[in-house]
Amino acid sequence: MAGKAGRPKVGKRPAAGTKGGRVWDTADAITREKRRAATCREVRERYVAEGGNRRTANTQYSHWKADYDSRAGSRAPDAPGNVDPRPLRVPPDGRLLIPAEMRQAMQLGEGGHVVAHVEAGELRVMAQLVSIQQIQARMRKYRRPGVSEVDAFLAERRAMWGEE
């Protein structure tokens, strides 16, 4: 339902392809990348770098954030959770014990596997399953409806090898 001057009401996602919709898409993308809610500054900087208007970014971000916060309690049960920072001790042998609450938020089962890297001196550890889900989400934009990429790849290789 549209509000004043055809603008969406707070909590209603703007139509795809609109300027407002692009701000929401940007906020969603940053949120997936950072694994936390995007900040207004992050969204604004990326949107303006793409040629968008700063004020549009600010306004739409506030609507996106209100919607995001309202959905915080109703996130999918398989979505990674959040745990506030806390100090952990690293003994001389370098082993790190991840508290149960953090393992649960990471969706890390008993004996689960993790992917770790260091970025600007910060150790980032995520469950392998979550890492795969993030990669799949990023690659969805390349999917072509009705086309099996595996079949297309195999057909291309067979043709290249002279098997067809």
PDB file of C-alpha atoms in Angstrom:
ATOM      1  CA  MET A   1       0.000   0.000   0.000  1.00  0.00           C
ATOM      2  CA  ALA A   2       1.459   3.346  -0.983  1.00  0.00           C
ATOM      3  CA  GLY A   3       1.814   6.277   1.314  1.00  0.00           C
ATOM      4  CA  LYS A   4       2.070   9.959   0.466  1.00  0.00           C
ATOM      5  CA  ALA A   5       3.136  10.749  -3.109  1.00  0.00           C
ATOM      6  CA  GLY A   6       3.280   7.040  -4.031  1.00  0.00           C
ATOM      7  CA  ARG A   7       6.029   6.277  -1.522  1.00  0.00           C
ATOM      8  CA  PRO A   8       5.899   2.907   0.217  1.00  0.00           C
ATOM      9  CA  LYS A   9       4.758   2.844   3.830  1.00  0.00           C
ATOM     10  CA  VAL A  10       7.407   2.021   6.395  1.00  0.00           C
ATOM     11  CA  GLY A  11       8.010  -1.723   6.461  1.00  0.00           C
ATOM     12  CA  LYS A  12       6.916  -2.237   2.863  1.00  0.00           C
ATOM     13  CA  ARG A  13       9.736  -3.006   0.466  1.00  0.00           C
ATOM     14  CA  PRO A  14       9.851  -0.634  -2.519  1.00  0.00           C
ATOM     15  CA  ALA A  15       9.289  -2.151  -5.943  1.00  0.00           C
ATOM     16  CA  ALA A  16      12.228  -3.809  -7.666  1.00  0.00           C
ATOM     17  CA  GLY A  17      14.073  -1.532 -10.058  1.00  0.00           C
ATOM     18  CA  THR A  18      13.188   1.647  -8.161  1.00  0.00           C
ATOM     19  CA  LYS A  19      15.700   3.896  -6.416  1.00  0.00           C
ATOM     20  CA  GLY A  20      14.284   2.934  -3.038  1.00  0.00           C
ATOM     21  CA  GLY A  21      14.391  -0.730  -3.966  1.00  0.00           C
ATOM     22  CA  ARG A  22      18.063  -0.364  -4.858  1.00  0.00           C
ATOM     23  CA  VAL A  23      18.820   1.048  -1.388  1.00  0.00           C
ATOM     24  CA  TRP A  24      17.067  -1.940   0.222  1.00  0.00           C
ATOM     25  CA  ASP A  25      18.966  -4.344  -2.053  1.00  0.00           C
ATOM     26  CA  THR A  26      22.226  -2.633  -1.082  1.00  0.00           C
ATOM     27  CA  ALA A  27      21.386  -2.885   2.626  1.00  0.00           C
ATOM     28  CA  ASP A  28      20.513  -6.569   2.234  1.00  0.00           C
ATOM     29  CA  ALA A  29      23.753  -7.265   0.338  1.00  0.00           C
ATOM     30  CA  ILE A  30      25.907  -5.537   2.962  1.00  0.00           C
ATOM     31  CA  THR A  31      24.047  -7.369   5.724  1.00  0.00           C
ATOM     32  CA  ARG A  32      24.800 -10.724   4.068  1.00  0.00           C
ATOM     33  CA  GLU A  33      28.446  -9.804   3.492  1.00  0.00           C
ATOM     34  CA  LYS A  34      29.075  -8.528   7.019  1.00  0.00           C
ATOM     35  CA  ARG A  35      26.798 -11.060   8.765  1.00  0.00           C
ATOM     36  CA  ARG A  36      25.267  -8.214  10.770  1.00  0.00           C
ATOM     37  CA  ALA A  37      22.878  -5.388  10.033  1.00  0.00           C
ATOM     38  CA  ALA A  38      24.251  -2.885   7.550  1.00  0.00           C
ATOM     39  CA  THR A  39      24.908   0.599   8.898  1.00  0.00           C
ATOM     40  CA  CYS A  40      23.457   3.716   7.345  1.00  0.00           C
ATOM     41  CA  ARG A  41      26.950   4.921   6.473  1.00  0.00           C
ATOM     42  CA  GLU A  42      27.839   1.679   4.655  1.00  0.00           C
ATOM     43  CA  VAL A  43      24.624   1.705   2.644  1.00  0.00           C
ATOM     44  CA  ARG A  44      24.837   5.409   1.858  1.00  0.00           C
ATOM     45  CA  GLU A  45      28.471   5.209   0.717  1.00  0.00           C
ATOM     46  CA  ARG A  46      27.835   2.264  -1.590  1.00  0.00           C
ATOM     47  CA  TYR A  47      24.600   3.722  -2.979  1.00  0.00           C
ATOM     48  CA  VAL A  48      26.150   7.159  -3.617  1.00  0.00           C
ATOM     49  CA  ALA A  49      29.196   5.502  -5.244  1.00  0.00           C
ATOM     50  CA  GLU A  50      26.739   3.888  -7.675  1.00  0.00           C
ATOM     51  CA  GLY A  51      25.358   7.340  -8.536  1.00  0.00           C
ATOM     52  CA  GLY A  52      22.453   7.410  -6.083  1.00  0.00           C
ATOM     53  CA  ASN A  53      21.231  10.365  -4.062  1.00  0.00           C
ATOM     54  CA  ARG A  54      22.485  10.658  -0.474  1.00  0.00           C
ATOM     55  CA  ARG A  55      19.101  11.702   0.906  1.00  0.00           C
ATOM     56  CA  THR A  56      17.313   8.825  -0.800  1.00  0.00           C
ATOM     57  CA  ALA A  57      19.833   6.475   0.791  1.00  0.00           C
ATOM     58  CA  ASN A  58      19.266   7.962   4.252  1.00  0.00           C
ATOM     59  CA  THR A  59      15.474   7.883   4.009  1.00  0.00           C
ATOM     60  CA  GLN A  60      15.217   4.403   2.544  1.00  0.00           C
ATOM     61  CA  TYR A  61      17.808   3.054   4.967  1.00  0.00           C
ATOM     62  CA  SER A  62      15.654   4.217   7.892  1.00  0.00           C
ATOM     63  CA  HIS A  63      12.675   2.340   6.399  1.00  0.00           C
ATOM     64  CA  TRP A  64      14.825  -0.739   5.709  1.00  0.00           C
ATOM     65  CA  LYS A  65      16.252  -0.689   9.256  1.00  0.00           C
ATOM     66  CA  ALA A  66      12.790  -0.451  10.829  1.00  0.00           C
ATOM     67  CA  ASP A  67      11.679  -3.416   8.728  1.00  0.00           C
ATOM     68  CA  TYR A  68      14.883  -5.343   9.520  1.00  0.00           C
ATOM     69  CA  ASP A  69      14.483  -4.724  13.256  1.00  0.00           C
ATOM     70  CA  SER A  70      10.821  -5.746  13.178  1.00  0.00           C
ATOM     71  CA  ARG A  71      11.827  -9.041  11.571  1.00  0.00           C
ATOM     72  CA  ALA A  72      14.716  -9.658  14.001  1.00  0.00           C
ATOM     73  CA  GLY A  73      12.614 -11.852  16.247  1.00  0.00           C
ATOM     74  CA  SER A  74      11.108 -13.746  13.332  1.00  0.00           C
ATOM     75  CA  ARG A  75      14.283 -14.749  11.466  1.00  0.00           C
ATOM     76  CA  ALA A  76      14.383 -18.165   9.882  1.00  0.00           C
ATOM     77  CA  PRO A  77      15.512 -20.817  12.337  1.00  0.00           C
ATOM     78  CA  ASP A  78      18.389 -21.740  10.024  1.00  0.00           C
ATOM     79  CA  ALA A  79      19.786 -18.192   9.901  1.00  0.00           C
ATOM     80  CA  PRO A  80      23.041 -17.598  11.801  1.00  0.00           C
ATOM     81  CA  GLY A  81      22.562 -15.789  15.104  1.00  0.00           C
ATOM     82  CA  ASN A  82      24.448 -13.067  16.921  1.00  0.00           C
ATOM     83  CA  VAL A  83      26.351 -13.100  20.197  1.00  0.00           C
ATOM     84  CA  ASP A  84      27.855  -9.997  21.790  1.00  0.00           C
ATOM     85  CA  PRO A  85      31.675  -9.797  21.855  1.00  0.00           C
ATOM     86  CA  ARG A  86      33.433 -11.317  24.839  1.00  0.00           C
ATOM     87  CA  PRO A  87      37.063 -11.937  25.708  1.00  0.00           C
ATOM     88  CA  LEU A  88      38.401 -15.442  25.106  1.00  0.00           C
ATOM     89  CA  ARG A  89      41.751 -16.787  26.271  1.00  0.00           C
ATOM     90  CA  VAL A  90      44.195 -18.278  23.790  1.00  0.00           C
ATOM     91  CA  PRO A  91      46.707 -20.514  25.606  1.00  0.00           C
ATOM     92  CA  PRO A  92      50.319 -20.861  24.389  1.00  0.00           C
ATOM     93  CA  ASP A  93      49.438 -23.871  22.209  1.00  0.00           C
ATOM     94  CA  GLY A  94      47.098 -21.580  20.173  1.00  0.00           C
ATOM     95  CA  ARG A  95      43.916 -23.531  20.783  1.00  0.00           C
ATOM     96  CA  LEU A  96      40.749 -21.486  20.975  1.00  0.00           C
ATOM     97  CA  LEU A  97      37.685 -22.723  22.819  1.00  0.00           C
ATOM     98  CA  ILE A  98      34.487 -21.404  21.274  1.00  0.00           C
ATOM     99  CA  PRO A  99      31.748 -21.136  23.927  1.00  0.00           C
ATOM    100  CA  ALA A 100      28.576 -23.178  23.340  1.00  0.00           C
ATOM    101  CA  GLU A 101      26.418 -20.071  22.848  1.00  0.00           C
ATOM    102  CA  MET A 102      28.715 -18.892  20.050  1.00  0.00           C
ATOM    103  CA  ARG A 103      28.866 -22.347  18.439  1.00  0.00           C
ATOM    104  CA  GLN A 104      25.081 -22.444  18.418  1.00  0.00           C
ATOM    105  CA  ALA A 105      24.832 -18.964  16.856  1.00  0.00           C
ATOM    106  CA  MET A 106      27.385 -20.069  14.241  1.00  0.00           C
ATOM    107  CA  GLN A 107      25.278 -23.148  13.442  1.00  0.00           C
ATOM    108  CA  LEU A 108      28.312 -25.249  14.288  1.00  0.00           C
ATOM    109  CA  GLY A 109      27.298 -28.756  15.299  1.00  0.00           C
ATOM    110  CA  GLU A 110      29.368 -31.107  17.428  1.00  0.00           C
ATOM    111  CA  GLY A 111      32.697 -31.670  15.741  1.00  0.00           C
ATOM    112  CA  GLY A 112      31.673 -29.330  12.927  1.00  0.00           C
ATOM    113  CA  HIS A 113      34.079 -27.833  10.434  1.00  0.00           C
ATOM    114  CA  VAL A 114      34.933 -24.151  10.189  1.00  0.00           C
ATOM    115  CA  VAL A 115      36.453 -21.842   7.624  1.00  0.00           C
ATOM    116  CA  ALA A 116      38.822 -19.265   9.070  1.00  0.00           C
ATOM    117  CA  HIS A 117      40.777 -16.320   7.701  1.00  0.00           C
ATOM    118  CA  VAL A 118      42.474 -13.220   9.018  1.00  0.00           C
ATOM    119  CA  GLU A 119      41.376  -9.858   7.663  1.00  0.00           C
ATOM    120  CA  ALA A 120      43.223  -6.735   8.796  1.00  0.00           C
ATOM    121  CA  GLY A 121      44.436  -8.553  11.898  1.00  0.00           C
ATOM    122  CA  GLU A 122      40.962  -9.851  12.771  1.00  0.00           C
ATOM    123  CA  LEU A 123      40.384 -13.612  12.943  1.00  0.00           C
ATOM    124  CA  ARG A 124      37.123 -14.553  11.273  1.00  0.00           C
ATOM    125  CA  VAL A 125      35.750 -18.017  11.866  1.00  0.00           C
ATOM    126  CA  MET A 126      32.505 -19.328  10.367  1.00  0.00           C
ATOM    127  CA  ALA A 127      30.866 -22.692  10.080  1.00  0.00           C
ATOM    128  CA  GLN A 128      31.604 -24.352   6.756  1.00  0.00           C
ATOM    129  CA  LEU A 129      27.866 -24.756   6.107  1.00  0.00           C
ATOM    130  CA  VAL A 130      27.266 -21.023   6.616  1.00  0.00           C
ATOM    131  CA  SER A 131      30.184 -20.229   4.297  1.00  0.00           C
ATOM    132  CA  ILE A 132      28.675 -22.416   1.584  1.00  0.00           C
ATOM    133  CA  GLN A 133      25.250 -20.793   2.071  1.00  0.00           C
ATOM    134  CA  GLN A 134      26.784 -17.319   1.683  1.00  0.00           C
ATOM    135  CA  ILE A 135      28.584 -18.314  -1.516  1.00  0.00           C
ATOM    136  CA  GLN A 136      25.386 -19.817  -2.909  1.00  0.00           C
ATOM    137  CA  ALA A 137      23.471 -16.625  -2.080  1.00  0.00           C
ATOM    138  CA  ARG A 138      26.093 -14.482  -3.862  1.00  0.00           C
ATOM    139  CA  MET A 139      26.017 -16.710  -6.944  1.00  0.00           C
ATOM    140  CA  ARG A 140      22.212 -16.731  -7.303  1.00  0.00           C
ATOM    141  CA  LYS A 141      22.354 -13.547  -9.364  1.00  0.00           C
ATOM    142  CA  TYR A 142      24.195 -15.481 -12.101  1.00  0.00           C
ATOM    143  CA  ARG A 143      21.588 -18.233 -12.292  1.00  0.00           C
ATOM    144  CA  ARG A 144      19.653 -18.359 -15.527  1.00  0.00           C
ATOM    145  CA  PRO A 145      16.023 -19.483 -15.112  1.00  0.00           C
ATOM    146  CA  GLY A 146      15.348 -22.838 -16.769  1.00  0.00           C
ATOM    147  CA  VAL A 147      19.042 -23.519 -17.477  1.00  0.00           C
ATOM    148  CA  SER A 148      21.048 -26.202 -15.730  1.00  0.00           C
ATOM    149  CA  GLU A 149      24.526 -24.692 -15.442  1.00  0.00           C
ATOM    150  CA  VAL A 150      26.018 -28.149 -14.848  1.00  0.00           C
ATOM    151  CA  ASP A 151      24.419 -29.557 -18.014  1.00  0.00           C
ATOM    152  CA  ALA A 152      25.501 -26.486 -20.006  1.00  0.00           C
ATOM    153  CA  PHE A 153      29.074 -26.839 -18.726  1.00  0.00           C
ATOM    154  CA  LEU A 154      29.207 -30.567 -19.490  1.00  0.00           C
ATOM    155  CA  ALA A 155      27.770 -30.052 -22.990  1.00  0.00           C
ATOM    156  CA  GLU A 156      30.389 -27.361 -23.643  1.00  0.00           C
ATOM    157  CA  ARG A 157      33.196 -29.673 -22.486  1.00  0.00           C
ATOM    158  CA  ARG A 158      31.895 -32.627 -24.491  1.00  0.00           C
ATOM    159  CA  ALA A 159      31.812 -30.452 -27.596  1.00  0.00           C
ATOM    160  CA  MET A 160      35.322 -29.240 -26.874  1.00  0.00           C
ATOM    161  CA  TRP A 161      36.555 -32.848 -26.481  1.00  0.00           C
ATOM    162  CA  GLY A 162      34.737 -33.958 -29.633  1.00  0.00           C
ATOM    163  CA  GLU A 163      32.345 -36.282 -27.812  1.00  0.00           C
ATOM    164  CA  GLU A 164      29.204 -34.820 -29.377  1.00  0.00           C
TER     165      GLU A 164
END
